[in-house]
mmCIF file of C-alpha atoms and ligand atoms in Angstrom:
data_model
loop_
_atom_site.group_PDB
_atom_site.id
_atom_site.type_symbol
_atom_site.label_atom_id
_atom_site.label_comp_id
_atom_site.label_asym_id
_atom_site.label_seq_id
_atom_site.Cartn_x
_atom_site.Cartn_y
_atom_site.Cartn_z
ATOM 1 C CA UNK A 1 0.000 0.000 0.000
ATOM 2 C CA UNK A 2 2.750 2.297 1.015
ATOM 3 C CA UNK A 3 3.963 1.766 -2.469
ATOM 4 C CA UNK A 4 1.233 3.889 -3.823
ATOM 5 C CA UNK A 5 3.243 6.903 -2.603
ATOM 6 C CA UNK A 6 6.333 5.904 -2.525
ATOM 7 C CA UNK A 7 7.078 9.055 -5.034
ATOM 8 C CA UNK A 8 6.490 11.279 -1.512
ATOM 9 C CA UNK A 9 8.403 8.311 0.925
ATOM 10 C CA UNK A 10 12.084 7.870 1.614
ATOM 11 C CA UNK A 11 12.331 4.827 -1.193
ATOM 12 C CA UNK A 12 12.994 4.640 -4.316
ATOM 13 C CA UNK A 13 12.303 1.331 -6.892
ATOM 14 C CA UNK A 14 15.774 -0.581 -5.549
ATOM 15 C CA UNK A 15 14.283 0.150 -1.861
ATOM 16 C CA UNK A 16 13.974 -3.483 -0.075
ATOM 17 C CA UNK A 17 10.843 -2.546 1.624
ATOM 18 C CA UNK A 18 9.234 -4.133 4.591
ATOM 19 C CA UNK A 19 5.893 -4.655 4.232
ATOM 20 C CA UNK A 20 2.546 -6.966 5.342
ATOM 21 C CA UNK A 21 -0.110 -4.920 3.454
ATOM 22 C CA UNK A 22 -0.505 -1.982 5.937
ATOM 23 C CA UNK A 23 -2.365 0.945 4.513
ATOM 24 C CA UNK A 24 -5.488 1.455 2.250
ATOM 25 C CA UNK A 25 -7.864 1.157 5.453
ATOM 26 C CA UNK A 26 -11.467 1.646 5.320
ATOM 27 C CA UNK A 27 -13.076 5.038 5.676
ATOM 28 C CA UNK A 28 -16.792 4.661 7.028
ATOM 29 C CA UNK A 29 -19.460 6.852 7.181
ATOM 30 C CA UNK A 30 -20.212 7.438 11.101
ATOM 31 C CA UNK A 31 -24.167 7.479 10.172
ATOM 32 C CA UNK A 32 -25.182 8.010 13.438
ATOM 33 C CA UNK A 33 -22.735 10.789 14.874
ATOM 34 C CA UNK A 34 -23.949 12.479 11.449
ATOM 35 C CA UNK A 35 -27.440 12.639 12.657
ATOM 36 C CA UNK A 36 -26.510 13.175 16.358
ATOM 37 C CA UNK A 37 -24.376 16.274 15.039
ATOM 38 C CA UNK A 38 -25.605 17.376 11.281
ATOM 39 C CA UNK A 39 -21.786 17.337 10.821
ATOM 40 C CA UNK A 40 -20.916 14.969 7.474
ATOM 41 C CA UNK A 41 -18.424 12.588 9.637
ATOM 42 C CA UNK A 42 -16.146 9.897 8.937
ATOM 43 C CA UNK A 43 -14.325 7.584 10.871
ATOM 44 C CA UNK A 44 -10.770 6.279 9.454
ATOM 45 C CA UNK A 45 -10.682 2.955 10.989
ATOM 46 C CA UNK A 46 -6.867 1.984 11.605
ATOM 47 C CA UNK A 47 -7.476 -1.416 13.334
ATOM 48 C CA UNK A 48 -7.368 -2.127 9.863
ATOM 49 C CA UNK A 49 -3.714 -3.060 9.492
ATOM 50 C CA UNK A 50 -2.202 -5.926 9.453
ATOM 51 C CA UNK A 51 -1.222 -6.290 13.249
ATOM 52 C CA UNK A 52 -4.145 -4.314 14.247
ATOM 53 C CA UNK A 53 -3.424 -0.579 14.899
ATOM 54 C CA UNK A 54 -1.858 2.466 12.717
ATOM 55 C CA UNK A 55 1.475 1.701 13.620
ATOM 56 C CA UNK A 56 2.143 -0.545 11.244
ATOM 57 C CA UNK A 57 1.882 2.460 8.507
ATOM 58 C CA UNK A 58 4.936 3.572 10.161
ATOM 59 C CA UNK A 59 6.409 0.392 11.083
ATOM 60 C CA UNK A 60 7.172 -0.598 7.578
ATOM 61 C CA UNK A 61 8.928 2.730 6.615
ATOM 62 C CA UNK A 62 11.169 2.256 10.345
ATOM 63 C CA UNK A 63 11.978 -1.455 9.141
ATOM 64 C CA UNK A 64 12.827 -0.523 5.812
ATOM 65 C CA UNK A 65 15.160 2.021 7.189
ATOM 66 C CA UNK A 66 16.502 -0.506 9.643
ATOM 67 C CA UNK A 67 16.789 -3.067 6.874
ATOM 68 C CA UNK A 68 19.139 -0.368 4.602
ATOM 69 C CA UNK A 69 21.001 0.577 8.203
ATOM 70 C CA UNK A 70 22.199 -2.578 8.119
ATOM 71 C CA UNK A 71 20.791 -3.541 11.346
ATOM 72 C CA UNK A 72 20.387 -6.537 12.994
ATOM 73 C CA UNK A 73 18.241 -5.798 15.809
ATOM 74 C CA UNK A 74 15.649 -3.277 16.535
ATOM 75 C CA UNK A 75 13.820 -1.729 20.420
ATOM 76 C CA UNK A 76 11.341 0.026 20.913
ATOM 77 C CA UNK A 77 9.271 1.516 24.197
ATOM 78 C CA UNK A 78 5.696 0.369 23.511
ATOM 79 C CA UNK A 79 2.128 0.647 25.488
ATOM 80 C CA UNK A 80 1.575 -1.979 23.274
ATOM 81 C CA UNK A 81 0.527 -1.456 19.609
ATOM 82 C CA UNK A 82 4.105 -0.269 19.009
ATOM 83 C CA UNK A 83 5.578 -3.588 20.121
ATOM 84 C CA UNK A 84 3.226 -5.390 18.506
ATOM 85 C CA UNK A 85 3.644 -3.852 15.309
ATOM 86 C CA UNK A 86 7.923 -4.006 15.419
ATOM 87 C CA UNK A 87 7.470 -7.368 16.609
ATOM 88 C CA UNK A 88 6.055 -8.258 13.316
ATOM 89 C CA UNK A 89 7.738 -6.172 11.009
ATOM 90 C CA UNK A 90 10.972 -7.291 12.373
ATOM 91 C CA UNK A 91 9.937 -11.299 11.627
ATOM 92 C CA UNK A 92 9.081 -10.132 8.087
ATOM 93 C CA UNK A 93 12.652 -8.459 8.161
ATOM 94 C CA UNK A 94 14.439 -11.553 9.653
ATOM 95 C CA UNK A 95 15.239 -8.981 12.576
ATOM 96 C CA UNK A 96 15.124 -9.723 15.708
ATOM 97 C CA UNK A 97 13.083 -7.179 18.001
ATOM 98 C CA UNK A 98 13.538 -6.100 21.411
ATOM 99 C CA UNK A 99 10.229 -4.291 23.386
ATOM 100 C CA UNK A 100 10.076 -2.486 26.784
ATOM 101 C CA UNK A 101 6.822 -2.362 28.022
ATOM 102 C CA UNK A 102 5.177 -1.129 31.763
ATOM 103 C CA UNK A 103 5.126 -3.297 33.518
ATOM 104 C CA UNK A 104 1.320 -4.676 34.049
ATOM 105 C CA UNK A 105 -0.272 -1.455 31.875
ATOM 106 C CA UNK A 106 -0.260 -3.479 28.280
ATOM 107 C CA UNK A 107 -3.249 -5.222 26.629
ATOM 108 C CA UNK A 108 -3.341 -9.211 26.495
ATOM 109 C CA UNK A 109 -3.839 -9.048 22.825
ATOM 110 C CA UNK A 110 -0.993 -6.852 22.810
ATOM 111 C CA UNK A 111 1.223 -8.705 25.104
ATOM 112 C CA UNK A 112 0.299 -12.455 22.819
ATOM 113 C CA UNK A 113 1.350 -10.300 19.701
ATOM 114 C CA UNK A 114 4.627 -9.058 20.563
ATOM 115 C CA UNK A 115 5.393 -13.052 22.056
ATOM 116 C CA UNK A 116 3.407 -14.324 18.826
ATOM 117 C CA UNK A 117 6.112 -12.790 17.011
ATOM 118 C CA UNK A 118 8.973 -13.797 18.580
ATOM 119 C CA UNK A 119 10.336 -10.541 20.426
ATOM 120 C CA UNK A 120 12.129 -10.564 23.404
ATOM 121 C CA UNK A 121 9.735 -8.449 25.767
ATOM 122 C CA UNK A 122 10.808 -7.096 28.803
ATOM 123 C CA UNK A 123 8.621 -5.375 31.355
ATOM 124 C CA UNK A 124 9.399 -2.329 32.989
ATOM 125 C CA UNK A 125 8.967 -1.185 36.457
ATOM 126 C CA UNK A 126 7.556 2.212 35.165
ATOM 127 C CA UNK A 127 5.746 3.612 32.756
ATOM 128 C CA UNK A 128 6.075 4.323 28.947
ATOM 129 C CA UNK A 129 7.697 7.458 29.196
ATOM 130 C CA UNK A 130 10.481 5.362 31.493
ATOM 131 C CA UNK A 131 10.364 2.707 28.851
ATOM 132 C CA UNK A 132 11.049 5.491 26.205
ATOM 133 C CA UNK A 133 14.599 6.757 27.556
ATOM 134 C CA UNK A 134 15.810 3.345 28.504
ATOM 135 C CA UNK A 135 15.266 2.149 24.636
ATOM 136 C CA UNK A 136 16.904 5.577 23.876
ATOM 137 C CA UNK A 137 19.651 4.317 25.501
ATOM 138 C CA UNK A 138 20.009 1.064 24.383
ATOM 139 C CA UNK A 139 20.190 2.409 20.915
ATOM 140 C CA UNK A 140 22.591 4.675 21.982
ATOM 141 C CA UNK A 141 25.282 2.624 23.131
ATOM 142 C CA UNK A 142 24.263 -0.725 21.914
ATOM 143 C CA UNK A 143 23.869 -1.874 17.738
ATOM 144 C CA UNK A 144 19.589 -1.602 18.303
ATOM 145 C CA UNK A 145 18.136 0.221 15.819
ATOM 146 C CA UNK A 146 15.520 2.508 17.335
ATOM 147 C CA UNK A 147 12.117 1.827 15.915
ATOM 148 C CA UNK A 148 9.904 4.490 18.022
ATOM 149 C CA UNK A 149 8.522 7.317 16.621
ATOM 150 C CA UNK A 150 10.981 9.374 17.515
ATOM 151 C CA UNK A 151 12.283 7.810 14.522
ATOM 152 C CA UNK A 152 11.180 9.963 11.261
ATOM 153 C CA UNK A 153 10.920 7.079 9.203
ATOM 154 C CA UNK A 154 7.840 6.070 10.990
ATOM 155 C CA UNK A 155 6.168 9.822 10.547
ATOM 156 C CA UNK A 156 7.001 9.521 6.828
ATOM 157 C CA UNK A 157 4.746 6.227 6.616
ATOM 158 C CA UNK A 158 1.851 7.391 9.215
ATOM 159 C CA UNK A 159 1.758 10.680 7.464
ATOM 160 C CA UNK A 160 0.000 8.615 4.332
ATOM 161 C CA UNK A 161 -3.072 8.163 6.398
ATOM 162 C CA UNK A 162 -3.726 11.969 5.458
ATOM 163 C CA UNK A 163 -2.949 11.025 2.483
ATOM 164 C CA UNK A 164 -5.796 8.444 1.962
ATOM 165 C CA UNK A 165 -8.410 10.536 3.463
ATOM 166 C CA UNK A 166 -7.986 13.029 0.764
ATOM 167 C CA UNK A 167 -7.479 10.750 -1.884
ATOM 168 C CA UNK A 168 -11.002 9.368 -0.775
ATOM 169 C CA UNK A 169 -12.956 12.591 -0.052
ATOM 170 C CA UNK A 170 -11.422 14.791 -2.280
ATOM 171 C CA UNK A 171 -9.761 17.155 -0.508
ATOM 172 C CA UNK A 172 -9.516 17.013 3.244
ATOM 173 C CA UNK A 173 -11.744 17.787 5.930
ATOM 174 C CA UNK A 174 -12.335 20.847 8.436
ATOM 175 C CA UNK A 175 -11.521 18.931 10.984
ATOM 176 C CA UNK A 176 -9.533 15.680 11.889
ATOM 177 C CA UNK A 177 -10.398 14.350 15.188
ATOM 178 C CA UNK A 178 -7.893 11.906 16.539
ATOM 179 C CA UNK A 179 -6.522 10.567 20.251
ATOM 180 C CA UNK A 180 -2.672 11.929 21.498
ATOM 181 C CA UNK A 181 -0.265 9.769 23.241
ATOM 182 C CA UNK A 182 3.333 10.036 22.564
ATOM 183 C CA UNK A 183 2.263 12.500 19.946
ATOM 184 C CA UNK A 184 3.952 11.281 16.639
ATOM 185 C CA UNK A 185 0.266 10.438 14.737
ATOM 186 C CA UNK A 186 -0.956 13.688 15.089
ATOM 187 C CA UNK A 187 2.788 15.121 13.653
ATOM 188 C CA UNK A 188 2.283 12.777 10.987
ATOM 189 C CA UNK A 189 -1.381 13.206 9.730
ATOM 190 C CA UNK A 190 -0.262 17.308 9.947
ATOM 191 C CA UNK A 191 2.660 16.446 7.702
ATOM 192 C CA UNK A 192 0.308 14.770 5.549
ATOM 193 C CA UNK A 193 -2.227 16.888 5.242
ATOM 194 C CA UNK A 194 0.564 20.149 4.732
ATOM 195 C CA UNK A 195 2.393 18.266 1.983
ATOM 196 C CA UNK A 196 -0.900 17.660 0.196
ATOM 197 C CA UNK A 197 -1.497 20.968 0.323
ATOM 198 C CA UNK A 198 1.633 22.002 -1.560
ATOM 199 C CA UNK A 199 2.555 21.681 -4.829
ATOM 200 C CA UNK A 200 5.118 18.684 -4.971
ATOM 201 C CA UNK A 201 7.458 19.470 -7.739
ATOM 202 C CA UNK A 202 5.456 20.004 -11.550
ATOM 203 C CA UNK A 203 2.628 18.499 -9.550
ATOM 204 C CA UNK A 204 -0.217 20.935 -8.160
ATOM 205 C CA UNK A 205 -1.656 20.608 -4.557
ATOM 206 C CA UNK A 206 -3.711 17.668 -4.374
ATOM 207 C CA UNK A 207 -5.775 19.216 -1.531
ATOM 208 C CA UNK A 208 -6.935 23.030 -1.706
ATOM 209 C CA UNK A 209 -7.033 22.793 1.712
ATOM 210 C CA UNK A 210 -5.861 21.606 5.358
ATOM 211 C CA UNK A 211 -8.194 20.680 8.451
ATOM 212 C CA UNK A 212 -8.055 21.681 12.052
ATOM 213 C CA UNK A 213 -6.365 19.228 13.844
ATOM 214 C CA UNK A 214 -8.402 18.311 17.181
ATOM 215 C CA UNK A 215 -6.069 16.069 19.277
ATOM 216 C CA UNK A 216 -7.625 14.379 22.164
ATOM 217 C CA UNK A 217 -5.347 13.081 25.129
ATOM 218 C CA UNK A 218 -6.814 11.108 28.355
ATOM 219 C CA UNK A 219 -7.697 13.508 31.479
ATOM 220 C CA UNK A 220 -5.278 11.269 33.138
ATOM 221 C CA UNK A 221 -2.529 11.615 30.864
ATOM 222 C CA UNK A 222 -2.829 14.907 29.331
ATOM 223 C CA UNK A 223 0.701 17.047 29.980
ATOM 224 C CA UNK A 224 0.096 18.986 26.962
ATOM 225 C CA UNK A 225 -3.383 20.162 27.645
ATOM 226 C CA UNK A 226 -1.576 21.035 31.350
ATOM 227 C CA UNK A 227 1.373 22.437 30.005
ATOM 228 C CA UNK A 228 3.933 20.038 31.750
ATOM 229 C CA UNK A 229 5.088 16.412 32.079
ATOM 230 C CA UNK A 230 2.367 14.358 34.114
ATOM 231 C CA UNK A 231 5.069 12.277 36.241
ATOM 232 C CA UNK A 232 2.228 9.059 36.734
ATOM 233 C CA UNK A 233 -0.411 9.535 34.138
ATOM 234 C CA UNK A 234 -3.104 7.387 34.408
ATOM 235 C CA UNK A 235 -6.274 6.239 32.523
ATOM 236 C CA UNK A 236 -8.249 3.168 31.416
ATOM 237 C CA UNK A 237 -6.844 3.874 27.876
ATOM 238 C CA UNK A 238 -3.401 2.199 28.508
ATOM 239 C CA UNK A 239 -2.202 3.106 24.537
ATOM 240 C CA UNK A 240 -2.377 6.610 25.226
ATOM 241 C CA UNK A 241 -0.709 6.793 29.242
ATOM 242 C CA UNK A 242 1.899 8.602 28.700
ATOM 243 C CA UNK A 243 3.202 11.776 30.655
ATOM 244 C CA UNK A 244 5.863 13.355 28.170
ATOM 245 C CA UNK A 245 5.104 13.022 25.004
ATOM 246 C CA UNK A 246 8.375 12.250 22.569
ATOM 247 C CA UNK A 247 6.675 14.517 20.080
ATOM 248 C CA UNK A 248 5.138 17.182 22.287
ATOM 249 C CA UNK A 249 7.039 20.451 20.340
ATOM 250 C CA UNK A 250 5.192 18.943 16.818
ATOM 251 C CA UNK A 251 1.887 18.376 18.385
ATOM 252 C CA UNK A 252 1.590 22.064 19.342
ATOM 253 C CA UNK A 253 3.037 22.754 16.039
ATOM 254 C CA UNK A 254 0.339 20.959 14.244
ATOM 255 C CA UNK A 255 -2.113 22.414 16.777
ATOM 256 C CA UNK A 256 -1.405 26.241 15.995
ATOM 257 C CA UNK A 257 -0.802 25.873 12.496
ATOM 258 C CA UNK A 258 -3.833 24.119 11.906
ATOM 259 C CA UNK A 259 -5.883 26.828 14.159
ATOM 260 C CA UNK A 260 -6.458 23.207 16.232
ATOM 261 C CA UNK A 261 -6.892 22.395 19.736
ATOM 262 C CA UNK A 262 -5.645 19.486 21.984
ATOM 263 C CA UNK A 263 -7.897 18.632 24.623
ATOM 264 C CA UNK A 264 -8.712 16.758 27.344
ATOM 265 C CA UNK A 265 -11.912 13.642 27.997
ATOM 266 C CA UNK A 266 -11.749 11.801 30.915
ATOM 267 C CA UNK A 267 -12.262 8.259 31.241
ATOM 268 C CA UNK A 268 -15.999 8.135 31.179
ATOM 269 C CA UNK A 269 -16.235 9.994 28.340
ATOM 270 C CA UNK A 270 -13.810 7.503 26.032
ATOM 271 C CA UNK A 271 -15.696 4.502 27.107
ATOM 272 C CA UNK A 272 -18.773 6.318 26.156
ATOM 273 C CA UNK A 273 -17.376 6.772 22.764
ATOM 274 C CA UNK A 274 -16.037 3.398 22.446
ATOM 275 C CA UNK A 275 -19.464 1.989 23.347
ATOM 276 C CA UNK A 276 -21.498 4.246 20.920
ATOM 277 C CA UNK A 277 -18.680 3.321 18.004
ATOM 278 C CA UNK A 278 -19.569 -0.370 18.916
ATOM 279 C CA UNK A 279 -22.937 -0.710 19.018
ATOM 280 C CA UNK A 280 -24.452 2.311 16.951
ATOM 281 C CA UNK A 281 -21.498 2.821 14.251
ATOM 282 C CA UNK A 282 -20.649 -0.856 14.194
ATOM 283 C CA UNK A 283 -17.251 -0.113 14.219
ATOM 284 C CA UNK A 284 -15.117 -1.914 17.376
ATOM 285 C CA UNK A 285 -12.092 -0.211 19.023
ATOM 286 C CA UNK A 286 -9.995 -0.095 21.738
ATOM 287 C CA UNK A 287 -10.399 2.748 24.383
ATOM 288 C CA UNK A 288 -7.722 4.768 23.592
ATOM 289 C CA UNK A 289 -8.972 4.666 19.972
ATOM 290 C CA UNK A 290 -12.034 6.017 20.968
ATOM 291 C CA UNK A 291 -10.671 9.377 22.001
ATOM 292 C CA UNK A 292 -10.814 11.174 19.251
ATOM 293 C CA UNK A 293 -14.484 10.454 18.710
ATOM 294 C CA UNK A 294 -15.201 11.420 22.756
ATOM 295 C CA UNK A 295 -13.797 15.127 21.474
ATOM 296 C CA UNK A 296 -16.070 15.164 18.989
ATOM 297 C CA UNK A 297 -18.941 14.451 21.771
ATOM 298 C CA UNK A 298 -17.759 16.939 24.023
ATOM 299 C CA UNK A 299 -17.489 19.462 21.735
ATOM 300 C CA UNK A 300 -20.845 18.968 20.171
ATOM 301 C CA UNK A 301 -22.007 19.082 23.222
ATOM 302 C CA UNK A 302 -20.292 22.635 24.243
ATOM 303 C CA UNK A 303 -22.001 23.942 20.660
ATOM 304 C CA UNK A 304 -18.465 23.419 19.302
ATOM 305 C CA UNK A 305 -19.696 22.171 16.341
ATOM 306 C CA UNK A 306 -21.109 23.821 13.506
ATOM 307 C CA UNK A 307 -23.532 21.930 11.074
ATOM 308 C CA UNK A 308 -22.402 21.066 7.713
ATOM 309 C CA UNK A 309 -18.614 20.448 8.897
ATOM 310 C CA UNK A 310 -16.877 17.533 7.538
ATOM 311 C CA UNK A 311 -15.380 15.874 10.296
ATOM 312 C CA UNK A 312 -12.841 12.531 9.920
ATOM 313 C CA UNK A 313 -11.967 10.580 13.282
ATOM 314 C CA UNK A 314 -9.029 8.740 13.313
ATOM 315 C CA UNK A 315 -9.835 5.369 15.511
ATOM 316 C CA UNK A 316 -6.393 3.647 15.657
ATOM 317 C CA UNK A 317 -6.085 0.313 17.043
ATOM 318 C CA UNK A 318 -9.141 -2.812 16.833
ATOM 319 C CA UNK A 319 -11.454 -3.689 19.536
ATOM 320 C CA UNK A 320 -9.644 -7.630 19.590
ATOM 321 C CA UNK A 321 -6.741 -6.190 20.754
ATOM 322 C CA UNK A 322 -8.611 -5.243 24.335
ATOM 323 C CA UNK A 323 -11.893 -6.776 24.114
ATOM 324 C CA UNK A 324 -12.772 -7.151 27.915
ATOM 325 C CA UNK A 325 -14.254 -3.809 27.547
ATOM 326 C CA UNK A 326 -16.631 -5.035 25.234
ATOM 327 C CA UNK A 327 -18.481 -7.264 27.866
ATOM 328 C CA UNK A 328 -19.274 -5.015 30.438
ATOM 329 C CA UNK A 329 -21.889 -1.874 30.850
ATOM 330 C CA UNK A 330 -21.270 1.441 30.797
ATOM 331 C CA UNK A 331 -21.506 1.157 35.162
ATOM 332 C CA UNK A 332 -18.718 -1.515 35.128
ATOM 333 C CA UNK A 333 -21.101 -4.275 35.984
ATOM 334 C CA UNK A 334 -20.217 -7.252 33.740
ATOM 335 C CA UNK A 335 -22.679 -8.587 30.903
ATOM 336 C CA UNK A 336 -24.079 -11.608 31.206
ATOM 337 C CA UNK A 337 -24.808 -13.700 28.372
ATOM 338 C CA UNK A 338 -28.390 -15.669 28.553
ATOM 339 C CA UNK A 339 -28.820 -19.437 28.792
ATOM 340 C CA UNK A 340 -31.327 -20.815 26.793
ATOM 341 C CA UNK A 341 -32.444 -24.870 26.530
ATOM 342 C CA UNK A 342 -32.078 -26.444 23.258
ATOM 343 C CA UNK A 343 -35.697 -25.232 22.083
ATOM 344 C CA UNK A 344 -36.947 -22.658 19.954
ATOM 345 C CA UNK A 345 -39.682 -21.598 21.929
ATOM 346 C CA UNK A 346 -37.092 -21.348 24.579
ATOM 347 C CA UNK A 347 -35.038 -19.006 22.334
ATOM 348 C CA UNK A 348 -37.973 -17.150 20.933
ATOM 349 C CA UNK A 349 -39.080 -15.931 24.638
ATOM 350 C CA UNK A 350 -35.330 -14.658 25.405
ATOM 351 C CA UNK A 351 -35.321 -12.504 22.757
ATOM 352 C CA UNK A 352 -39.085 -11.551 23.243
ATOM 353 C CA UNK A 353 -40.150 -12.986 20.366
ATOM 354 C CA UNK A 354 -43.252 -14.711 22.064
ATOM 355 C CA UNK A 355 -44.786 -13.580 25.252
HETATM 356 N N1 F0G B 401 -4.152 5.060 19.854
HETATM 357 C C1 F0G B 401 -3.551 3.882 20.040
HETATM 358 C C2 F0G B 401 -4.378 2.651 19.916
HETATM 359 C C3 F0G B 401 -2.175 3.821 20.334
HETATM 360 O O1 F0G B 401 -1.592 2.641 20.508
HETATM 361 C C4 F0G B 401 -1.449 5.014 20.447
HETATM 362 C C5 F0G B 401 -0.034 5.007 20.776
HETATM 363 C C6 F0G B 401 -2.131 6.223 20.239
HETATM 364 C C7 F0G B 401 -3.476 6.202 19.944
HETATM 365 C C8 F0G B 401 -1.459 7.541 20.315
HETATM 366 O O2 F0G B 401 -0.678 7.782 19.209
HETATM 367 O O3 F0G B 401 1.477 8.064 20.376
HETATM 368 O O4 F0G B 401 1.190 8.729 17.995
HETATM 369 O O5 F0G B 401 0.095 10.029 19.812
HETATM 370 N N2 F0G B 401 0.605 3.971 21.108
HETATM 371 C C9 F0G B 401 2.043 3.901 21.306
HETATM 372 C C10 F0G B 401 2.474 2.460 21.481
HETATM 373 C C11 F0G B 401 2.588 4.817 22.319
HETATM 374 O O6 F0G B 401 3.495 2.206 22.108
HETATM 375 O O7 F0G B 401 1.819 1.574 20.944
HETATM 376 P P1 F0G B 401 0.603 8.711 19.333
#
């Protein structure tokens, strides 16, 4: 998929590139936000890729680099979808792939795909942004290639996400809605969006325009939206707990250039999000995933929002990679699944089909 615009990526045709098929994800029609809203709204839905989430769009670009390094090995800090991701690049590399994880604060799904994949996971006692500086420093002094985003090969590939959503709608939206972690997607889709927006040697613009990047980040876990490191974020939305973000200088970058905000939901209001994505949209995420569309509740419902407005939400990793939060109510109380004899009248009064 990558390939598609490989005349705006750091490759050219002799490039040995990395790739499982990441890219070319669906973008769905949110039906129901629409109507909630009168807002024309789309959701880019990134659990798409191969392993799951949107890193692999920059995964493939860091491996390919990797690959033409020369490397034999590659780390990376990870609240999960990152180590999941570089764990399977790296097999489709013949790398082998180091992860540092907190300790306890990673997914299951997460945690069986980095393993899955043969990586050598360690956990942490700490917390991503800990995890962060010790694979700095491994790369520093030791022959790991660093696979993070703090690595621009991986913005060059997650920037094509932008690139999709204008290739699909036609130009791009006023506003992209997405959740902010470590802060490298929102850098990315900005790139995106700014290159499109340029004329690219004879070429013209592709897009006559560039959205307002709205960047969501957990109440917990928002040090951008306070204005300093948070030194133990916290929040239900483990992909996005991080207190000092590797990319915070680009985030406000993309923020002020694109007259954007970043903001804050709490915890409530991302599993409110994830549950109306689920069963109204159709569309299954994890919680982190669903913080870009919580924005878009809270500021439709602070009048934030005027009609018309074509909105895109980035959701960024699948629903299977958490899915215990699919199985319990909004209250925390656990659902229970009916029993039923082996009868149809039996089954026909469950669902209240007879009376
Ligand atoms: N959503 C999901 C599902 C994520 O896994 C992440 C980041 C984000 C959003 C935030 O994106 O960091 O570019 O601002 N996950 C990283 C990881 C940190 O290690 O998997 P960001």
């Amino acid at each position: 998929m990558i390939r598609e615009y490989a005349d705006r990526l750091p490759v050219t045709a002799q490039t040995r590139v990395i790739s499982l098929g990441e890219g070319g994800t669906p973008l769905v029609r949110a039906e129901k936000l629409a109507e909630l809203t009168g807002c024309e709204v789309w959701i880019k839905v990134e659990g798409m890729n191969p392993t799951g989430s949107f890193k692999d769009r920059g995964m493939t670009m860091a491996m390919t680099a990797a690959v033409a390094a020369g490397a034999q090995a590659v780390v990376c800090a990870s609240t999960g979808n990152t180590s999941a991701s570089a764990a399977a690049y790296a097999t489709a590399a013949g790398l082998s792939c180091a992860v540092l994880v907190p300790e306890g604060k990673i997914s299951m799904g997460k945690l069986s795909q980095a393993l899955a994949h043969g990586a050598r996971l360690l956990q942490v006692d700490g917390n991503f942004d800990n995890c962060l500086e010790l694979a700095r420093k491994l790369a520093e002094a030791y022959p790991v290639f660093l696979v993070n985003s703090v690595n621009p090969a991986r913005i060059e590939g997650q920037k094509t996400a932008a690139f999709e959503v204008v290739d699909v709608l036609g130009d791009a939206p006023d506003i992209h809605a997405l959740p902010v972690g470590n802060a490298g997607n929102i850098t990315a889709y900005w790139k995106g969006y700014r290159e499109y927006a340029e004329p690219s040697g004879n070429a013209p613009a592709v897009s006559a325009r560039r959205p307002r990047m709205w960047g969501f980040q957990a109440a917990g876990a928002a040090p951008i939206v306070a204005g300093h490191p948070v030194t133990e974020p916290d929040t239900i939305a483990t992909a996005i707990r991080i207190g000092n973000p590797a990319s915070w200088e680009q985030a406000e970058a993309a923020r002020d250039e694109s007259g954007g905000v970043i903001e804050a939901v709490a915890d409530d209001q991302i599993l409110e999000a994830h549950r109306w994505l689920s069963a109204r949209e159709g569309v299954f995420v994890e919680p982190a995933s669903a913080a870009g569309a919580a924005g878009i509740f809270k500021k439709f419902r602070a009048g934030e929002l005027q009609p018309g407005q074509r909105i895109v939400i980035t959701v960024t990793g699948h629903g299977l990679k958490d899915p215990d939060w699919g199985l319990q109510n909004l209250d925390g109380t656990p659902m229970q699944p009916e029993k039923v004899d082996f009868d149809v009248v039996s089954a026909a009064r469950a669902l209240g089909l007879e009376g």
